[in-house]
Amino acid sequence: MNVSTPRETTQVKSKIKTKSHTWIRIKRNYELYLFLLPIVLLYLVFRYYPMYGVQIAFKDFSASKGIWGSEWVGFKHFIQFFHAYNFWPIIENTLSLSVLSLIFTFPVPIIVSLMLNQILAKRYKKFVQTVIYAPHFISTVVLVGMLNVFLSPNSGIVNHIITFFGGEPILFMANEGWFRPLYILSSVWQETGFATIIYLAALAGVSPELHEAAIMDGASKWRRIFNVDIPGILPTIIILLVLAIGNIMSVGFEKAFLMQSDLNYQTSNILPTYVYEMGIKKAQYSFSAAIGLFNSVLNIILLFIVNRIAKKLTDTSLW
């Protein structure tokens, strides 16, 4: 006969009490949970349910046999990718483009938002915000089309300026050396405005009393920016940086694919475009699924590492 000890009885009662309190809290705030329900369902249906298909990365997928009927091969496709002749060039291209994009695109919205925050003329401030935010609404297809028009060796305005000063026309879109600069500069132009709004919202939360106290102490605008504004938005910067580094291997496929050509293939061939090439063009579904899963696992590992470092250094993290 089993006899419960007083400690076990207390633990059971504590668990029951916790569950009852949780249920009472849910009933009290059921409207909020109802608001969350569509988002939860959306993620379950479109984010988590399709994950069962990830298993084809470990199988020789055949459309006639289906996912469950295909032969299990383990890590065959991962090993095949790791030993591929173009494994390191693809990883190098992806990392180079991602790291350079992060270095050049991440600080720009911070600088712009700090500058806009110091502008007193409201009309001019709104005008600048509108101008820098408008490119965000341009689709990637249109953006690459604009690059092709402006940088055309025959009719592009950029090459007209170069030839006017005695230079030779440059095949920007076909030159592998220009792929990364064009990709990064176009990203800065298109995405700076949207990110600036986030930092401006964070700056709006900085207490005016801190600025008043700094002015009373004789601090200049530069001093107030470095000692009041930047510390005030530092948690926001840390969170966005963690998210950016967590997605460092997931370079935008669409723009890279649209800018890619046979002449710049050596530089523009990155993981997302390679997955498309192997999975869609060559119908190697299992192999491309293995590459995509490898990419996702790397992103998750980076996210956890960077979040842990941020938490230790700044006490700000995602969780």
GROMACS .gro file of C-alpha atoms in nm:
model
  319
    1MET     CA    1   0.000   0.000   0.000
    2ASN     CA    2   0.144   0.335  -0.109
    3VAL     CA    3   0.124   0.614   0.145
    4SER     CA    4   0.185   0.970   0.027
    5THR     CA    5   0.430   1.172   0.227
    6PRO     CA    6   0.331   1.521   0.348
    7ARG     CA    7   0.575   1.672   0.097
    8GLU     CA    8   0.418   1.487  -0.197
    9THR     CA    9   0.072   1.587  -0.082
   10THR     CA   10   0.179   1.951  -0.065
   11GLN     CA   11   0.326   1.934  -0.419
   12VAL     CA   12   0.004   1.783  -0.558
   13LYS     CA   13  -0.207   2.049  -0.389
   14SER     CA   14   0.027   2.320  -0.521
   15LYS     CA   15  -0.008   2.190  -0.878
   16ILE     CA   16  -0.387   2.176  -0.851
   17LYS     CA   17  -0.392   2.529  -0.710
   18THR     CA   18  -0.168   2.655  -0.992
   19LYS     CA   19  -0.392   2.497  -1.257
   20SER     CA   20  -0.704   2.644  -1.101
   21HIS     CA   21  -0.545   2.990  -1.088
   22THR     CA   22  -0.440   2.957  -1.455
   23TRP     CA   23  -0.793   2.859  -1.558
   24ILE     CA   24  -0.942   3.148  -1.356
   25ARG     CA   25  -0.699   3.391  -1.522
   26ILE     CA   26  -0.793   3.261  -1.867
   27LYS     CA   27  -1.165   3.295  -1.793
   28ARG     CA   28  -1.113   3.647  -1.661
   29ASN     CA   29  -0.923   3.758  -1.974
   30TYR     CA   30  -1.094   3.536  -2.231
   31GLU     CA   31  -1.138   3.830  -2.473
   32LEU     CA   32  -0.760   3.868  -2.505
   33TYR     CA   33  -0.717   3.497  -2.572
   34LEU     CA   34  -0.989   3.513  -2.836
   35PHE     CA   35  -0.794   3.793  -3.006
   36LEU     CA   36  -0.485   3.569  -3.003
   37LEU     CA   37  -0.670   3.264  -3.137
   38PRO     CA   38  -0.663   3.360  -3.511
   39ILE     CA   39  -0.288   3.425  -3.494
   40VAL     CA   40  -0.227   3.094  -3.315
   41LEU     CA   41  -0.435   2.909  -3.574
   42LEU     CA   42  -0.256   3.091  -3.856
   43TYR     CA   43   0.083   2.981  -3.725
   44LEU     CA   44  -0.035   2.624  -3.659
   45VAL     CA   45  -0.175   2.584  -4.010
   46PHE     CA   46   0.083   2.770  -4.218
   47ARG     CA   47   0.399   2.747  -4.003
   48TYR     CA   48   0.393   2.432  -3.793
   49TYR     CA   49   0.175   2.189  -3.990
   50PRO     CA   50   0.397   2.209  -4.304
   51MET     CA   51   0.698   2.111  -4.088
   52TYR     CA   52   0.606   1.745  -4.128
   53GLY     CA   53   0.738   1.778  -4.484
   54VAL     CA   54   1.089   1.847  -4.351
   55GLN     CA   55   1.136   1.471  -4.326
   56ILE     CA   56   1.195   1.454  -4.703
   57ALA     CA   57   1.544   1.592  -4.627
   58PHE     CA   58   1.616   1.249  -4.477
   59LYS     CA   59   1.448   1.051  -4.756
   60ASP     CA   60   1.482   0.990  -5.130
   61PHE     CA   61   1.155   1.162  -5.205
   62SER     CA   62   0.943   1.026  -5.486
   63ALA     CA   63   0.621   1.199  -5.586
   64SER     CA   64   0.458   0.866  -5.674
   65LYS     CA   65   0.536   0.715  -5.330
   66GLY     CA   66   0.462   1.029  -5.131
   67ILE     CA   67   0.641   1.157  -4.823
   68TRP     CA   68   0.566   0.860  -4.599
   69GLY     CA   69   0.630   0.600  -4.867
   70SER     CA   70   0.969   0.733  -4.981
   71GLU     CA   71   1.285   0.547  -4.876
   72TRP     CA   72   1.464   0.668  -4.562
   73VAL     CA   73   1.831   0.753  -4.631
   74GLY     CA   74   1.932   0.943  -4.316
   75PHE     CA   75   2.197   1.213  -4.361
   76LYS     CA   76   2.285   1.116  -4.720
   77HIS     CA   77   2.178   1.449  -4.873
   78PHE     CA   78   2.350   1.656  -4.603
   79ILE     CA   79   2.678   1.467  -4.659
   80GLN     CA   80   2.636   1.509  -5.035
   81PHE     CA   81   2.601   1.886  -4.990
   82PHE     CA   82   2.896   1.911  -4.748
   83HIS     CA   83   3.119   1.728  -4.998
   84ALA     CA   84   2.994   1.921  -5.303
   85TYR     CA   85   3.257   2.114  -5.499
   86ASN     CA   86   3.064   2.440  -5.457
   87PHE     CA   87   2.983   2.405  -5.085
   88TRP     CA   88   3.242   2.654  -4.958
   89PRO     CA   89   3.190   2.909  -5.239
   90ILE     CA   90   2.816   2.915  -5.165
   91ILE     CA   91   2.872   2.949  -4.790
   92GLU     CA   92   3.129   3.224  -4.852
   93ASN     CA   93   2.895   3.412  -5.087
   94THR     CA   94   2.606   3.386  -4.841
   95LEU     CA   95   2.810   3.495  -4.540
   96SER     CA   96   2.984   3.776  -4.726
   97LEU     CA   97   2.658   3.921  -4.856
   98SER     CA   98   2.482   3.880  -4.519
   99VAL     CA   99   2.760   4.026  -4.305
  100LEU     CA  100   2.824   4.319  -4.540
  101SER     CA  101   2.450   4.390  -4.557
  102LEU     CA  102   2.431   4.388  -4.178
  103ILE     CA  103   2.734   4.617  -4.141
  104PHE     CA  104   2.608   4.877  -4.390
  105THR     CA  105   2.229   4.858  -4.352
  106PHE     CA  106   2.187   4.820  -3.976
  107PRO     CA  107   2.349   5.145  -3.851
  108VAL     CA  108   2.197   5.375  -4.117
  109PRO     CA  109   1.838   5.381  -3.974
  110ILE     CA  110   1.979   5.452  -3.627
  111ILE     CA  111   2.179   5.750  -3.756
  112VAL     CA  112   1.885   5.882  -3.963
  113SER     CA  113   1.640   5.850  -3.673
  114LEU     CA  114   1.877   6.033  -3.436
  115MET     CA  115   1.914   6.313  -3.691
  116LEU     CA  116   1.540   6.338  -3.755
  117ASN     CA  117   1.473   6.345  -3.383
  118GLN     CA  118   1.677   6.665  -3.355
  119ILE     CA  119   1.484   6.845  -3.630
  120LEU     CA  120   1.242   7.102  -3.487
  121ALA     CA  121   1.065   7.198  -3.812
  122LYS     CA  122   0.774   6.951  -3.819
  123ARG     CA  123   0.686   6.997  -4.187
  124TYR     CA  124   1.042   6.936  -4.302
  125LYS     CA  125   1.068   6.637  -4.069
  126LYS     CA  126   0.747   6.484  -4.211
  127PHE     CA  127   0.865   6.551  -4.566
  128VAL     CA  128   1.199   6.374  -4.506
  129GLN     CA  129   1.022   6.081  -4.339
  130THR     CA  130   0.788   6.043  -4.635
  131VAL     CA  131   1.073   6.057  -4.887
  132ILE     CA  132   1.284   5.792  -4.714
  133TYR     CA  133   0.986   5.570  -4.629
  134ALA     CA  134   0.833   5.567  -4.980
  135PRO     CA  135   1.087   5.321  -5.133
  136HIS     CA  136   0.972   5.055  -4.886
  137PHE     CA  137   0.649   5.021  -5.087
  138ILE     CA  138   0.835   4.947  -5.411
  139SER     CA  139   0.833   4.577  -5.489
  140THR     CA  140   1.159   4.391  -5.535
  141VAL     CA  141   1.079   4.318  -5.899
  142VAL     CA  142   1.029   4.689  -5.971
  143LEU     CA  143   1.345   4.775  -5.777
  144VAL     CA  144   1.561   4.538  -5.984
  145GLY     CA  145   1.394   4.671  -6.299
  146MET     CA  146   1.492   5.023  -6.195
  147LEU     CA  147   1.850   4.908  -6.140
  148ASN     CA  148   1.857   4.760  -6.491
  149VAL     CA  149   1.723   5.082  -6.641
  150PHE     CA  150   1.948   5.323  -6.449
  151LEU     CA  151   2.262   5.109  -6.491
  152SER     CA  152   2.213   5.006  -6.854
  153PRO     CA  153   2.542   5.042  -7.050
  154ASN     CA  154   2.355   5.194  -7.346
  155SER     CA  155   2.075   5.410  -7.204
  156GLY     CA  156   2.136   5.420  -6.828
  157ILE     CA  157   2.182   5.761  -6.669
  158VAL     CA  158   2.475   5.639  -6.458
  159ASN     CA  159   2.676   5.528  -6.761
  160HIS     CA  160   2.582   5.851  -6.942
  161ILE     CA  161   2.743   6.044  -6.656
  162ILE     CA  162   3.051   5.818  -6.667
  163THR     CA  163   3.095   5.864  -7.044
  164PHE     CA  164   3.034   6.239  -7.012
  165PHE     CA  165   3.343   6.262  -6.792
  166GLY     CA  166   3.546   6.052  -7.036
  167GLY     CA  167   3.503   5.708  -6.883
  168GLU     CA  168   3.397   5.379  -7.039
  169PRO     CA  169   3.048   5.229  -6.984
  170ILE     CA  170   3.038   4.967  -6.708
  171LEU     CA  171   2.827   4.652  -6.720
  172PHE     CA  172   2.711   4.688  -6.362
  173MET     CA  173   2.448   4.414  -6.361
  174ALA     CA  174   2.672   4.164  -6.538
  175ASN     CA  175   2.987   4.230  -6.338
  176GLU     CA  176   3.034   3.993  -6.041
  177GLY     CA  177   3.237   4.257  -5.858
  178TRP     CA  178   2.939   4.496  -5.857
  179PHE     CA  179   2.676   4.245  -5.739
  180ARG     CA  180   2.730   4.292  -5.363
  181PRO     CA  181   2.763   4.675  -5.369
  182LEU     CA  182   2.444   4.708  -5.577
  183TYR     CA  183   2.256   4.462  -5.357
  184ILE     CA  184   2.359   4.639  -5.036
  185LEU     CA  185   2.310   4.997  -5.160
  186SER     CA  186   1.964   4.917  -5.297
  187SER     CA  187   1.874   4.755  -4.962
  188VAL     CA  188   1.987   5.067  -4.776
  189TRP     CA  189   1.776   5.286  -5.005
  190GLN     CA  190   1.468   5.064  -4.980
  191GLU     CA  191   1.463   4.960  -4.613
  192THR     CA  192   1.610   5.255  -4.422
  193GLY     CA  193   1.277   5.437  -4.394
  194PHE     CA  194   1.087   5.145  -4.242
  195ALA     CA  195   1.353   5.073  -3.979
  196THR     CA  196   1.377   5.445  -3.900
  197ILE     CA  197   1.013   5.446  -3.788
  198ILE     CA  198   1.091   5.182  -3.525
  199TYR     CA  199   1.378   5.385  -3.381
  200LEU     CA  200   1.177   5.709  -3.391
  201ALA     CA  201   0.905   5.534  -3.190
  202ALA     CA  202   1.169   5.425  -2.938
  203LEU     CA  203   1.307   5.780  -2.922
  204ALA     CA  204   0.958   5.910  -2.850
  205GLY     CA  205   0.967   5.707  -2.531
  206VAL     CA  206   1.280   5.882  -2.401
  207SER     CA  207   1.182   6.111  -2.114
  208PRO     CA  208   1.202   6.485  -2.203
  209GLU     CA  209   1.310   6.548  -1.844
  210LEU     CA  210   1.642   6.380  -1.919
  211HIS     CA  211   1.703   6.623  -2.206
  212GLU     CA  212   1.600   6.916  -1.989
  213ALA     CA  213   1.841   6.807  -1.716
  214ALA     CA  214   2.119   6.764  -1.973
  215ILE     CA  215   2.052   7.114  -2.113
  216MET     CA  216   2.064   7.258  -1.762
  217ASP     CA  217   2.405   7.093  -1.720
  218GLY     CA  218   2.523   7.262  -2.039
  219ALA     CA  219   2.526   6.952  -2.261
  220SER     CA  220   2.540   7.012  -2.636
  221LYS     CA  221   2.320   6.827  -2.888
  222TRP     CA  222   2.596   6.574  -2.954
  223ARG     CA  223   2.632   6.510  -2.580
  224ARG     CA  224   2.257   6.461  -2.546
  225ILE     CA  225   2.251   6.220  -2.841
  226PHE     CA  226   2.530   6.005  -2.698
  227ASN     CA  227   2.430   6.025  -2.331
  228VAL     CA  228   2.049   6.037  -2.350
  229ASP     CA  229   1.910   5.924  -2.686
  230ILE     CA  230   2.137   5.628  -2.762
  231PRO     CA  231   2.111   5.475  -2.410
  232GLY     CA  232   1.734   5.525  -2.432
  233ILE     CA  233   1.698   5.323  -2.754
  234LEU     CA  234   1.976   5.073  -2.677
  235PRO     CA  235   1.734   4.790  -2.582
  236THR     CA  236   1.556   4.833  -2.916
  237ILE     CA  237   1.889   4.830  -3.100
  238ILE     CA  238   1.996   4.512  -2.919
  239ILE     CA  239   1.670   4.329  -2.995
  240LEU     CA  240   1.679   4.422  -3.364
  241LEU     CA  241   2.047   4.328  -3.385
  242VAL     CA  242   1.978   3.986  -3.231
  243LEU     CA  243   1.698   3.927  -3.483
  244ALA     CA  244   1.917   4.045  -3.772
  245ILE     CA  245   2.206   3.817  -3.677
  246GLY     CA  246   1.961   3.531  -3.622
  247ASN     CA  247   1.858   3.565  -3.988
  248ILE     CA  248   2.208   3.626  -4.120
  249MET     CA  249   2.205   3.312  -4.338
  250SER     CA  250   1.860   3.391  -4.479
  251VAL     CA  251   1.958   3.649  -4.738
  252GLY     CA  252   1.665   3.778  -4.943
  253PHE     CA  253   1.612   3.523  -5.221
  254GLU     CA  254   1.396   3.734  -5.450
  255LYS     CA  255   1.637   4.020  -5.516
  256ALA     CA  256   1.943   3.796  -5.539
  257PHE     CA  257   1.761   3.572  -5.787
  258LEU     CA  258   1.641   3.863  -6.001
  259MET     CA  259   1.988   4.021  -6.006
  260GLN     CA  260   2.157   3.690  -6.085
  261SER     CA  261   2.294   3.618  -6.433
  262ASP     CA  262   2.545   3.381  -6.587
  263LEU     CA  263   2.811   3.652  -6.575
  264ASN     CA  264   2.781   3.726  -6.202
  265TYR     CA  265   2.687   3.371  -6.096
  266GLN     CA  266   3.014   3.316  -5.906
  267THR     CA  267   2.921   3.592  -5.661
  268SER     CA  268   2.541   3.582  -5.668
  269ASN     CA  269   2.504   3.208  -5.608
  270ILE     CA  270   2.393   3.197  -5.242
  271LEU     CA  271   2.210   2.936  -5.035
  272PRO     CA  272   1.850   3.048  -5.115
  273THR     CA  273   1.915   3.068  -5.491
  274TYR     CA  274   2.098   2.733  -5.483
  275VAL     CA  275   1.799   2.573  -5.308
  276TYR     CA  276   1.574   2.710  -5.583
  277GLU     CA  277   1.808   2.585  -5.854
  278MET     CA  278   1.834   2.232  -5.713
  279GLY     CA  279   1.475   2.199  -5.595
  280ILE     CA  280   1.271   2.369  -5.868
  281LYS     CA  281   1.490   2.359  -6.177
  282LYS     CA  282   1.652   2.017  -6.122
  283ALA     CA  283   1.370   1.860  -5.914
  284GLN     CA  284   1.609   1.733  -5.645
  285TYR     CA  285   1.353   1.788  -5.372
  286SER     CA  286   1.521   1.593  -5.093
  287PHE     CA  287   1.860   1.748  -5.161
  288SER     CA  288   1.721   2.103  -5.165
  289ALA     CA  289   1.516   2.032  -4.849
  290ALA     CA  290   1.836   1.920  -4.675
  291ILE     CA  291   2.011   2.245  -4.773
  292GLY     CA  292   1.717   2.452  -4.653
  293LEU     CA  293   1.705   2.263  -4.321
  294PHE     CA  294   2.081   2.309  -4.277
  295ASN     CA  295   2.035   2.683  -4.334
  296SER     CA  296   1.751   2.703  -4.079
  297VAL     CA  297   1.946   2.512  -3.814
  298LEU     CA  298   2.242   2.749  -3.857
  299ASN     CA  299   2.009   3.048  -3.808
  300ILE     CA  300   1.859   2.897  -3.493
  301ILE     CA  301   2.204   2.826  -3.345
  302LEU     CA  302   2.319   3.182  -3.423
  303LEU     CA  303   2.000   3.325  -3.270
  304PHE     CA  304   2.051   3.136  -2.943
  305ILE     CA  305   2.421   3.226  -2.923
  306VAL     CA  306   2.371   3.597  -2.995
  307ASN     CA  307   2.073   3.617  -2.760
  308ARG     CA  308   2.279   3.460  -2.481
  309ILE     CA  309   2.568   3.700  -2.540
  310ALA     CA  310   2.332   4.001  -2.548
  311LYS     CA  311   2.170   3.891  -2.222
  312LYS     CA  312   2.506   3.860  -2.047
  313LEU     CA  313   2.647   4.189  -2.175
  314THR     CA  314   2.342   4.417  -2.169
  315ASP     CA  315   2.065   4.237  -1.973
  316THR     CA  316   1.848   4.279  -2.284
  317SER     CA  317   1.738   3.974  -2.482
  318LEU     CA  318   1.449   3.814  -2.665
  319TRP     CA  319   1.387   3.571  -2.380
   0.00000   0.00000   0.00000
